[in-house]
mmCIF file of C-alpha atoms and ligand atoms in Angstrom:
data_model
loop_
_atom_site.group_PDB
_atom_site.id
_atom_site.type_symbol
_atom_site.label_atom_id
_atom_site.label_comp_id
_atom_site.label_asym_id
_atom_site.label_seq_id
_atom_site.Cartn_x
_atom_site.Cartn_y
_atom_site.Cartn_z
ATOM 1 C CA MET O 1250 -29.682 -7.471 -32.689
ATOM 2 C CA PRO O 1251 -28.038 -5.349 -29.989
ATOM 3 C CA ARG O 1252 -24.309 -5.720 -29.695
ATOM 4 C CA PRO O 1253 -22.964 -7.379 -26.536
ATOM 5 C CA ARG O 1254 -21.976 -4.862 -23.881
ATOM 6 C CA ILE O 1255 -18.584 -4.493 -22.291
ATOM 7 C CA LEU O 1256 -17.319 -2.232 -19.527
ATOM 8 C CA SER O 1257 -13.843 -1.318 -18.482
ATOM 9 C CA GLY O 1258 -12.239 1.477 -16.521
ATOM 10 C CA MET O 1259 -9.085 3.285 -15.665
ATOM 11 C CA ARG O 1260 -8.130 5.257 -12.581
ATOM 12 C CA PRO O 1261 -7.479 9.000 -13.110
ATOM 13 C CA THR O 1262 -3.708 8.771 -12.618
ATOM 14 C CA GLY O 1263 -2.962 11.543 -15.094
ATOM 15 C CA ALA O 1264 -1.353 11.264 -18.522
ATOM 16 C CA LEU O 1265 -1.322 7.710 -19.853
ATOM 17 C CA HIS O 1266 1.882 5.968 -20.795
ATOM 18 C CA LEU O 1267 2.731 3.494 -23.507
ATOM 19 C CA GLY O 1268 2.051 0.563 -21.205
ATOM 20 C CA ASN O 1269 -1.567 1.812 -20.771
ATOM 21 C CA LEU O 1270 -1.824 2.264 -24.532
ATOM 22 C CA MET O 1271 -0.541 -1.113 -25.598
ATOM 23 C CA GLY O 1272 -1.914 -2.989 -22.612
ATOM 24 C CA ALA O 1273 -5.477 -1.770 -22.714
ATOM 25 C CA LEU O 1274 -6.404 1.304 -24.683
ATOM 26 C CA ASP O 1275 -5.381 0.012 -28.072
ATOM 27 C CA ASN O 1276 -7.589 -3.000 -27.453
ATOM 28 C CA TRP O 1277 -10.516 -0.855 -26.313
ATOM 29 C CA VAL O 1278 -10.325 1.142 -29.561
ATOM 30 C CA ARG O 1279 -10.646 -2.063 -31.558
ATOM 31 C CA LEU O 1280 -13.493 -3.431 -29.351
ATOM 32 C CA GLN O 1281 -15.621 -0.434 -30.314
ATOM 33 C CA ASP O 1282 -16.263 -2.164 -33.664
ATOM 34 C CA GLN O 1283 -17.895 -5.181 -32.083
ATOM 35 C CA TYR O 1284 -19.297 -4.157 -28.728
ATOM 36 C CA ASP O 1285 -21.536 -1.602 -27.025
ATOM 37 C CA CYS O 1286 -18.708 -0.135 -25.012
ATOM 38 C CA PHE O 1287 -18.833 1.623 -21.608
ATOM 39 C CA PHE O 1288 -15.522 3.072 -20.536
ATOM 40 C CA THR O 1289 -15.294 4.763 -17.188
ATOM 41 C CA ILE O 1290 -12.791 6.882 -15.313
ATOM 42 C CA VAL O 1291 -13.011 5.324 -11.853
ATOM 43 C CA ASP O 1292 -12.299 8.296 -9.552
ATOM 44 C CA TRP O 1293 -13.670 6.609 -6.478
ATOM 45 C CA HIS O 1294 -11.293 3.690 -7.029
ATOM 46 C CA SER O 1295 -8.304 5.999 -6.791
ATOM 47 C CA LEU O 1296 -9.481 6.971 -3.251
ATOM 48 C CA THR O 1297 -9.305 3.296 -2.133
ATOM 49 C CA THR O 1298 -5.491 3.490 -2.093
ATOM 50 C CA ASP O 1299 -4.727 7.276 -2.307
ATOM 51 C CA TYR O 1300 -7.339 8.601 0.152
ATOM 52 C CA ALA O 1301 -4.674 10.419 2.246
ATOM 53 C CA ASP O 1302 -3.233 12.220 -0.778
ATOM 54 C CA PRO O 1303 -5.667 12.075 -3.678
ATOM 55 C CA GLY O 1304 -3.700 14.377 -5.943
ATOM 56 C CA PRO O 1305 -5.230 16.531 -8.619
ATOM 57 C CA ILE O 1306 -8.051 14.132 -9.532
ATOM 58 C CA ARG O 1307 -9.917 16.765 -11.669
ATOM 59 C CA GLU O 1308 -6.836 17.545 -13.796
ATOM 60 C CA ASN O 1309 -5.954 13.853 -14.010
ATOM 61 C CA ILE O 1310 -9.446 12.986 -15.315
ATOM 62 C CA LEU O 1311 -8.940 15.499 -18.107
ATOM 63 C CA GLU O 1312 -5.488 14.058 -19.017
ATOM 64 C CA VAL O 1313 -6.898 10.508 -19.166
ATOM 65 C CA ALA O 1314 -9.824 11.650 -21.230
ATOM 66 C CA CYS O 1315 -7.571 13.504 -23.718
ATOM 67 C CA ASP O 1316 -5.446 10.374 -24.116
ATOM 68 C CA TRP O 1317 -8.540 8.213 -24.605
ATOM 69 C CA LEU O 1318 -9.887 10.518 -27.317
ATOM 70 C CA ALA O 1319 -6.510 10.899 -28.945
ATOM 71 C CA ALA O 1320 -6.115 7.109 -29.068
ATOM 72 C CA GLY O 1321 -9.391 6.840 -30.934
ATOM 73 C CA LEU O 1322 -12.128 6.159 -28.378
ATOM 74 C CA ASP O 1323 -15.116 7.631 -30.086
ATOM 75 C CA PRO O 1324 -17.906 9.184 -28.017
ATOM 76 C CA SER O 1325 -20.375 8.699 -30.821
ATOM 77 C CA ARG O 1326 -19.874 4.917 -30.529
ATOM 78 C CA SER O 1327 -18.807 4.412 -26.908
ATOM 79 C CA THR O 1328 -20.070 5.770 -23.639
ATOM 80 C CA LEU O 1329 -17.219 7.571 -21.890
ATOM 81 C CA PHE O 1330 -18.021 8.616 -18.319
ATOM 82 C CA ILE O 1331 -16.900 9.373 -14.797
ATOM 83 C CA GLN O 1332 -17.749 6.862 -12.125
ATOM 84 C CA SER O 1333 -18.738 9.316 -9.375
ATOM 85 C CA LEU O 1334 -21.134 11.131 -11.741
ATOM 86 C CA VAL O 1335 -23.291 7.990 -11.645
ATOM 87 C CA PRO O 1336 -23.934 7.777 -7.865
ATOM 88 C CA GLU O 1337 -26.010 4.628 -8.455
ATOM 89 C CA HIS O 1338 -22.695 2.756 -8.457
ATOM 90 C CA ALA O 1339 -22.359 3.583 -4.721
ATOM 91 C CA GLU O 1340 -25.883 2.576 -3.977
ATOM 92 C CA LEU O 1341 -25.385 -0.824 -5.659
ATOM 93 C CA HIS O 1342 -22.061 -1.217 -3.903
ATOM 94 C CA LEU O 1343 -23.800 -0.710 -0.528
ATOM 95 C CA LEU O 1344 -26.575 -3.124 -1.357
ATOM 96 C CA LEU O 1345 -24.103 -5.784 -2.507
ATOM 97 C CA SER O 1346 -22.141 -5.298 0.697
ATOM 98 C CA MET O 1347 -25.202 -6.667 2.602
ATOM 99 C CA ILE O 1348 -24.874 -10.032 0.923
ATOM 100 C CA VAL O 1349 -21.160 -10.595 0.333
ATOM 101 C CA PRO O 1350 -19.232 -12.435 3.020
ATOM 102 C CA VAL O 1351 -16.086 -10.637 4.068
ATOM 103 C CA PRO O 1352 -13.803 -13.715 3.481
ATOM 104 C CA TRP O 1353 -14.751 -13.525 -0.249
ATOM 105 C CA LEU O 1354 -13.067 -10.163 -0.400
ATOM 106 C CA GLU O 1355 -10.140 -11.046 1.872
ATOM 107 C CA ARG O 1356 -9.132 -13.923 -0.411
ATOM 108 C CA VAL O 1357 -8.889 -11.762 -3.616
ATOM 109 C CA PRO O 1358 -5.151 -12.147 -4.458
ATOM 110 C CA SER O 1359 -4.516 -8.444 -4.961
ATOM 111 C CA TYR O 1360 -5.884 -7.609 -1.435
ATOM 112 C CA LYS O 1361 -2.858 -8.984 0.393
ATOM 113 C CA GLU O 1362 -0.409 -8.350 -2.459
ATOM 114 C CA GLN O 1363 -1.197 -4.628 -2.668
ATOM 115 C CA GLN O 1364 -1.155 -4.235 1.121
ATOM 116 C CA HIS O 1365 2.340 -5.682 0.955
ATOM 117 C CA GLN O 1366 3.492 -3.657 -2.118
ATOM 118 C CA LEU O 1367 2.083 -0.381 -0.784
ATOM 119 C CA SER O 1368 3.151 -0.976 2.813
ATOM 120 C CA GLU O 1369 3.795 2.736 3.318
ATOM 121 C CA LYS O 1370 -0.003 3.270 3.108
ATOM 122 C CA ASP O 1371 -2.535 2.116 5.646
ATOM 123 C CA LEU O 1372 -4.708 -0.145 3.472
ATOM 124 C CA SER O 1373 -6.530 -1.803 6.367
ATOM 125 C CA THR O 1374 -9.561 0.294 5.378
ATOM 126 C CA TYR O 1375 -13.109 -0.773 4.664
ATOM 127 C CA GLY O 1376 -12.918 0.970 1.248
ATOM 128 C CA PHE O 1377 -9.821 -0.909 0.161
ATOM 129 C CA LEU O 1378 -11.227 -4.250 1.177
ATOM 130 C CA GLY O 1379 -14.463 -3.429 -0.671
ATOM 131 C CA TYR O 1380 -12.676 -2.293 -3.894
ATOM 132 C CA PRO O 1381 -13.543 -5.484 -5.838
ATOM 133 C CA LEU O 1382 -17.151 -5.120 -4.704
ATOM 134 C CA LEU O 1383 -17.268 -1.538 -6.040
ATOM 135 C CA GLN O 1384 -15.742 -2.889 -9.241
ATOM 136 C CA THR O 1385 -18.478 -5.523 -9.378
ATOM 137 C CA ALA O 1386 -21.088 -2.810 -8.990
ATOM 138 C CA ASP O 1387 -19.403 -0.784 -11.817
ATOM 139 C CA ILE O 1388 -19.782 -3.761 -14.142
ATOM 140 C CA ILE O 1389 -23.094 -5.310 -13.301
ATOM 141 C CA ILE O 1390 -25.058 -2.037 -12.990
ATOM 142 C CA TYR O 1391 -24.721 -1.927 -16.830
ATOM 143 C CA LYS O 1392 -25.460 -5.692 -17.167
ATOM 144 C CA ALA O 1393 -22.146 -5.932 -18.987
ATOM 145 C CA ASP O 1394 -21.760 -9.224 -20.891
ATOM 146 C CA ALA O 1395 -17.943 -9.135 -20.640
ATOM 147 C CA VAL O 1396 -15.059 -7.180 -19.218
ATOM 148 C CA PRO O 1397 -11.788 -6.781 -21.120
ATOM 149 C CA VAL O 1398 -8.969 -7.378 -18.579
ATOM 150 C CA GLY O 1399 -5.455 -8.599 -18.273
ATOM 151 C CA GLU O 1400 -4.825 -11.901 -16.594
ATOM 152 C CA ASP O 1401 -4.036 -10.251 -13.233
ATOM 153 C CA GLN O 1402 -7.560 -8.884 -13.096
ATOM 154 C CA ALA O 1403 -9.266 -12.176 -13.988
ATOM 155 C CA PRO O 1404 -9.824 -13.184 -10.303
ATOM 156 C CA HIS O 1405 -11.813 -10.007 -9.791
ATOM 157 C CA ILE O 1406 -14.187 -10.938 -12.589
ATOM 158 C CA GLU O 1407 -14.572 -14.440 -11.193
ATOM 159 C CA LEU O 1408 -15.528 -12.832 -7.887
ATOM 160 C CA SER O 1409 -18.074 -10.627 -9.726
ATOM 161 C CA ARG O 1410 -19.596 -13.746 -11.200
ATOM 162 C CA GLU O 1411 -19.857 -15.338 -7.718
ATOM 163 C CA ILE O 1412 -21.480 -12.224 -6.369
ATOM 164 C CA VAL O 1413 -23.994 -12.186 -9.268
ATOM 165 C CA ARG O 1414 -24.897 -15.849 -8.589
ATOM 166 C CA ARG O 1415 -25.410 -15.098 -4.877
ATOM 167 C CA PHE O 1416 -27.553 -12.019 -5.657
ATOM 168 C CA ASN O 1417 -29.634 -13.780 -8.274
ATOM 169 C CA ASN O 1418 -30.078 -16.727 -5.927
ATOM 170 C CA PHE O 1419 -31.518 -14.504 -3.168
ATOM 171 C CA PHE O 1420 -33.523 -12.054 -5.233
ATOM 172 C CA GLY O 1421 -34.137 -13.529 -8.702
ATOM 173 C CA PRO O 1422 -32.334 -13.231 -12.053
ATOM 174 C CA VAL O 1423 -31.520 -9.548 -12.198
ATOM 175 C CA PHE O 1424 -27.905 -9.670 -13.418
ATOM 176 C CA PRO O 1425 -26.138 -11.627 -16.197
ATOM 177 C CA GLU O 1426 -22.753 -13.149 -15.195
ATOM 178 C CA PRO O 1427 -20.039 -11.014 -16.800
ATOM 179 C CA GLN O 1428 -17.505 -12.996 -18.797
ATOM 180 C CA THR O 1429 -13.770 -12.296 -18.939
ATOM 181 C CA LEU O 1430 -12.439 -10.985 -22.222
ATOM 182 C CA LEU O 1431 -8.743 -11.669 -21.813
ATOM 183 C CA THR O 1432 -6.434 -9.074 -23.241
ATOM 184 C CA GLU O 1433 -3.203 -10.473 -24.555
ATOM 185 C CA ALA O 1434 -0.451 -9.220 -22.284
ATOM 186 C CA LYS O 1435 2.324 -7.310 -24.097
ATOM 187 C CA ARG O 1436 5.457 -6.703 -22.096
ATOM 188 C CA ILE O 1437 6.058 -2.969 -22.195
ATOM 189 C CA PRO O 1438 9.128 -2.214 -20.109
ATOM 190 C CA GLY O 1439 9.987 1.248 -18.862
ATOM 191 C CA THR O 1440 13.267 2.960 -19.426
ATOM 192 C CA ASP O 1441 14.922 1.143 -16.512
ATOM 193 C CA GLY O 1442 13.837 -2.311 -17.721
ATOM 194 C CA ARG O 1443 11.118 -2.779 -15.051
ATOM 195 C CA LYS O 1444 7.420 -2.794 -16.013
ATOM 196 C CA MET O 1445 6.475 0.669 -17.267
ATOM 197 C CA SER O 1446 4.758 2.558 -14.443
ATOM 198 C CA LYS O 1447 4.224 6.154 -13.509
ATOM 199 C CA SER O 1448 5.221 5.371 -9.920
ATOM 200 C CA TYR O 1449 8.630 3.977 -11.021
ATOM 201 C CA GLY O 1450 9.422 7.185 -12.946
ATOM 202 C CA ASN O 1451 10.363 5.068 -15.971
ATOM 203 C CA ALA O 1452 7.390 5.842 -18.254
ATOM 204 C CA VAL O 1453 7.218 7.160 -21.781
ATOM 205 C CA TYR O 1454 3.918 8.974 -22.117
ATOM 206 C CA MET O 1455 1.538 8.899 -25.042
ATOM 207 C CA LYS O 1456 1.792 12.665 -25.343
ATOM 208 C CA ASP O 1457 5.626 12.706 -25.269
ATOM 209 C CA GLY O 1458 6.828 14.288 -28.507
ATOM 210 C CA PRO O 1459 9.869 13.306 -30.593
ATOM 211 C CA GLU O 1460 12.393 15.229 -28.524
ATOM 212 C CA ILE O 1461 11.250 13.905 -25.115
ATOM 213 C CA MET O 1462 10.994 10.465 -26.496
ATOM 214 C CA ARG O 1463 14.559 10.538 -27.775
ATOM 215 C CA GLN O 1464 15.735 11.888 -24.386
ATOM 216 C CA LYS O 1465 14.046 8.945 -22.628
ATOM 217 C CA ILE O 1466 14.923 6.111 -25.006
ATOM 218 C CA LYS O 1467 18.571 6.952 -25.776
ATOM 219 C CA PRO O 1468 19.884 6.297 -22.219
ATOM 220 C CA MET O 1469 17.579 3.270 -21.836
ATOM 221 C CA LEU O 1470 18.978 0.119 -20.205
ATOM 222 C CA THR O 1471 20.165 -2.538 -22.724
ATOM 223 C CA ASP O 1472 21.620 -6.074 -22.510
ATOM 224 C CA PRO O 1473 24.468 -5.593 -20.003
ATOM 225 C CA ALA O 1474 26.648 -7.965 -22.082
ATOM 226 C CA ARG O 1475 27.042 -5.199 -24.711
ATOM 227 C CA LYS O 1476 29.607 -3.136 -22.842
ATOM 228 C CA ARG O 1477 31.386 -2.148 -26.065
ATOM 229 C CA ARG O 1478 30.064 -1.649 -29.550
ATOM 230 C CA THR O 1479 31.964 -4.759 -30.683
ATOM 231 C CA ASP O 1480 30.391 -7.026 -27.988
ATOM 232 C CA PRO O 1481 27.567 -9.186 -29.327
ATOM 233 C CA GLY O 1482 24.332 -9.104 -27.311
ATOM 234 C CA ASP O 1483 21.167 -11.066 -26.759
ATOM 235 C CA PRO O 1484 17.938 -9.235 -27.728
ATOM 236 C CA ASP O 1485 15.959 -11.556 -25.459
ATOM 237 C CA LYS O 1486 17.788 -9.979 -22.513
ATOM 238 C CA CYS O 1487 17.253 -6.406 -23.647
ATOM 239 C CA PRO O 1488 14.225 -4.265 -22.719
ATOM 240 C CA VAL O 1489 14.766 -2.142 -25.813
ATOM 241 C CA PHE O 1490 14.043 -5.223 -27.891
ATOM 242 C CA ASP O 1491 10.819 -5.776 -25.961
ATOM 243 C CA LEU O 1492 9.791 -2.361 -27.213
ATOM 244 C CA HIS O 1493 10.779 -3.334 -30.759
ATOM 245 C CA ARG O 1494 8.484 -6.331 -30.400
ATOM 246 C CA ALA O 1495 5.615 -4.027 -29.421
ATOM 247 C CA PHE O 1496 6.197 -1.218 -31.940
ATOM 248 C CA SER O 1497 8.474 -2.261 -34.799
ATOM 249 C CA SER O 1498 7.821 -4.003 -38.116
ATOM 250 C CA ALA O 1499 8.869 -7.627 -38.445
ATOM 251 C CA GLN O 1500 11.629 -6.454 -40.767
ATOM 252 C CA SER O 1501 13.079 -4.039 -38.208
ATOM 253 C CA GLN O 1502 12.795 -6.620 -35.478
ATOM 254 C CA ALA O 1503 14.823 -9.063 -37.611
ATOM 255 C CA TRP O 1504 17.343 -6.347 -38.393
ATOM 256 C CA ALA O 1505 17.779 -5.460 -34.713
ATOM 257 C CA ALA O 1506 18.017 -9.104 -33.551
ATOM 258 C CA GLU O 1507 20.581 -9.998 -36.168
ATOM 259 C CA GLY O 1508 22.553 -6.836 -35.667
ATOM 260 C CA CYS O 1509 22.547 -7.309 -31.937
ATOM 261 C CA ARG O 1510 23.716 -10.940 -31.979
ATOM 262 C CA THR O 1511 26.522 -10.169 -34.451
ATOM 263 C CA ALA O 1512 27.499 -6.747 -33.075
ATOM 264 C CA GLY O 1513 26.665 -5.518 -36.581
ATOM 265 C CA ILE O 1514 24.776 -2.539 -35.139
ATOM 266 C CA GLY O 1515 25.282 -0.398 -32.020
ATOM 267 C CA CYS O 1516 22.647 0.112 -29.377
ATOM 268 C CA LEU O 1517 22.152 3.707 -30.490
ATOM 269 C CA ASP O 1518 21.421 2.558 -34.054
ATOM 270 C CA CYS O 1519 18.954 0.049 -32.596
ATOM 271 C CA LYS O 1520 17.268 2.667 -30.466
ATOM 272 C CA ALA O 1521 17.084 5.168 -33.307
ATOM 273 C CA ARG O 1522 15.172 2.648 -35.416
ATOM 274 C CA LEU O 1523 12.906 1.893 -32.472
ATOM 275 C CA ILE O 1524 12.113 5.599 -31.937
ATOM 276 C CA GLU O 1525 11.159 5.896 -35.624
ATOM 277 C CA HIS O 1526 8.617 3.099 -35.208
ATOM 278 C CA MET O 1527 7.287 4.480 -31.943
ATOM 279 C CA LEU O 1528 6.805 7.910 -33.439
ATOM 280 C CA ALA O 1529 5.046 6.442 -36.446
ATOM 281 C CA ARG O 1530 2.744 4.456 -34.155
ATOM 282 C CA LEU O 1531 1.952 7.575 -32.181
ATOM 283 C CA GLN O 1532 1.573 9.915 -35.176
ATOM 284 C CA ASP O 1533 -2.245 9.924 -35.092
ATOM 285 C CA VAL O 1534 -2.312 10.224 -31.325
ATOM 286 C CA HIS O 1535 0.039 13.214 -31.470
ATOM 287 C CA ALA O 1536 -2.005 14.783 -34.238
ATOM 288 C CA ARG O 1537 -5.295 14.394 -32.429
ATOM 289 C CA ARG O 1538 -4.368 15.098 -28.808
ATOM 290 C CA PRO O 1539 -4.006 18.917 -29.064
ATOM 291 C CA GLU O 1540 -7.536 19.171 -30.510
ATOM 292 C CA PHE O 1541 -8.749 17.974 -27.129
ATOM 293 C CA ALA O 1542 -6.094 19.259 -24.759
ATOM 294 C CA GLU O 1543 -6.623 22.765 -26.039
ATOM 295 C CA ARG O 1544 -10.384 22.512 -25.587
ATOM 296 C CA PRO O 1545 -11.007 21.178 -22.084
ATOM 297 C CA ASP O 1546 -14.609 22.347 -22.084
ATOM 298 C CA THR O 1547 -15.296 20.108 -25.035
ATOM 299 C CA VAL O 1548 -13.722 17.156 -23.196
ATOM 300 C CA TRP O 1549 -15.778 17.775 -20.087
ATOM 301 C CA ASP O 1550 -18.917 18.062 -22.329
ATOM 302 C CA ILE O 1551 -18.099 14.585 -23.749
ATOM 303 C CA LEU O 1552 -17.669 13.141 -20.257
ATOM 304 C CA LEU O 1553 -20.861 14.790 -18.956
ATOM 305 C CA GLU O 1554 -22.889 13.547 -21.888
ATOM 306 C CA GLY O 1555 -21.451 10.059 -21.443
ATOM 307 C CA SER O 1556 -22.168 10.190 -17.722
ATOM 308 C CA ARG O 1557 -25.785 11.150 -18.468
ATOM 309 C CA LYS O 1558 -26.173 8.225 -20.830
ATOM 310 C CA ALA O 1559 -24.557 5.850 -18.337
ATOM 311 C CA ARG O 1560 -26.705 7.145 -15.495
ATOM 312 C CA ALA O 1561 -29.928 6.561 -17.469
ATOM 313 C CA VAL O 1562 -28.906 2.862 -17.893
ATOM 314 C CA ALA O 1563 -27.805 2.522 -14.235
ATOM 315 C CA GLN O 1564 -31.064 4.033 -13.005
ATOM 316 C CA VAL O 1565 -33.132 1.423 -14.861
ATOM 317 C CA THR O 1566 -31.059 -1.319 -13.284
ATOM 318 C CA MET O 1567 -31.392 0.171 -9.833
ATOM 319 C CA ASP O 1568 -35.183 0.231 -10.152
ATOM 320 C CA GLU O 1569 -35.028 -3.500 -10.792
ATOM 321 C CA VAL O 1570 -32.607 -4.062 -7.915
ATOM 322 C CA ARG O 1571 -34.687 -2.143 -5.405
ATOM 323 C CA ALA O 1572 -37.846 -4.037 -6.506
ATOM 324 C CA ALA O 1573 -35.997 -7.344 -6.237
ATOM 325 C CA MET O 1574 -34.721 -6.452 -2.747
ATOM 326 C CA LYS O 1575 -38.167 -5.229 -1.594
ATOM 327 C CA ILE O 1576 -37.061 -1.646 -1.036
ATOM 328 C CA SER O 1577 -38.985 -0.136 -3.935
ATOM 329 C CA TYR O 1578 -41.395 2.613 -2.726
ATOM 330 C CA PRO O 1579 -42.278 6.124 -3.835
ATOM 331 C CA ARG O 1580 -39.180 8.258 -3.875
ATOM 332 C CA PRO O 1581 -39.150 11.866 -2.686
HETATM 333 S S1 SF4 M 1752 21.539 -3.780 -30.058
HETATM 334 FE FE1 SF4 M 1752 19.352 -3.346 -29.546
HETATM 335 S S2 SF4 M 1752 18.617 -5.271 -28.754
HETATM 336 FE FE2 SF4 M 1752 20.826 -5.428 -28.727
HETATM 337 S S3 SF4 M 1752 21.418 -4.794 -26.654
HETATM 338 FE FE3 SF4 M 1752 21.548 -3.003 -27.969
HETATM 339 S S4 SF4 M 1752 19.591 -2.010 -27.808
HETATM 340 FE FE4 SF4 M 1752 19.368 -4.091 -27.010
#
C-alpha cells in the first residue's frame, strides 16, 4: 500500500538556524520513515515579501539544501525540489485564483499581521495577498494527504481545505483535502531571548562550529535576577534554560535547574554544559555538511532530479485539472 504523502516547504533564506532545525527539519527527517515526502524550497514565496530586494536566492537555495541534507533528508527516500522548477504550481495558482473569493484571502490572520510587522515594505501587492493560494497550489498539486506545520500555519491549511472543497464542488473530485499534521512547538530562543530569527541577528546556525557557538552562547542573556554568582535564579525565566530543554539530557536539565535555584553553579558553567549538548546534537550535521557544501554541483543535481520527479507528478495532476475545467485540448 502506498504511504500517505506529505508536503512542506521552506523559503530560501540562506543558512538555517537551530530554530529551523528543532521547529521543522528534525521532524521532517523523522517523517521520512512513515510518509512519501515532498520537500520544496519555495523561491517564489520569498518574492511575495522580498520582491524589491530578493537577495542572493540562488546561493540561499544551496545553503538551505546543504542544511537539509546535513540534517538527514535523504533524496533516495524524499523528493527534494525547487518550487519554480515546477512551473505547474504557477498554472494551478492562476486557475485557483479564478474561483477563490478575495475576502477568503484577506481574512487569513497572517495577511494583516505581516503587513503590520513588515510595515517598511509595501505588501499591498497582489502576490502577497495570493501567497496562501500559491501555498495551496504547492500542496494540492501533489495531492498531499497532510502538511506538517506549526500552529501558526494551521489557518493556511484550513483555507487550503476550503479551496479544495470549492474546486471539487465546481469541477468534480480532483483533489483530496489536505490534513494538518501539527508539529509540536519547541521554544528556541535566540541569543537575545527573543524567538530565534535571522532577521533579529540572534541566531545560532546549524553550520556554526564549536568556536562560533561558544562566542554566541557565552554572552547570551540569562535570568536578570542573577546579577552576581551568589544570586539564585529562576530557570523558567532564562532563555538559556529553554535551550537546555531543547538540547540537554534530563540529567543536565535537572543539574542546571537545581544549580540555578541554589546559586550552586554560575551561568558560565550552565552555558558550558549546554554548549556540550548542542555540539553533541549537531555532531552528525557538522560531519555531513562539508560533504555537500564542498560539492555544490552534486547538491544541484539532487535538486534537479527531485524537481524532475516532482514535475512528473504535477503534470499528471494538471492534466486532470485542465480536463475538469474544460480547458483540455491539444497542446503545442
Ligand atoms: S544558571 Fe543557567 S538557567 Fe540559571 S540564569 Fe544562569 S544560565 Fe540561566
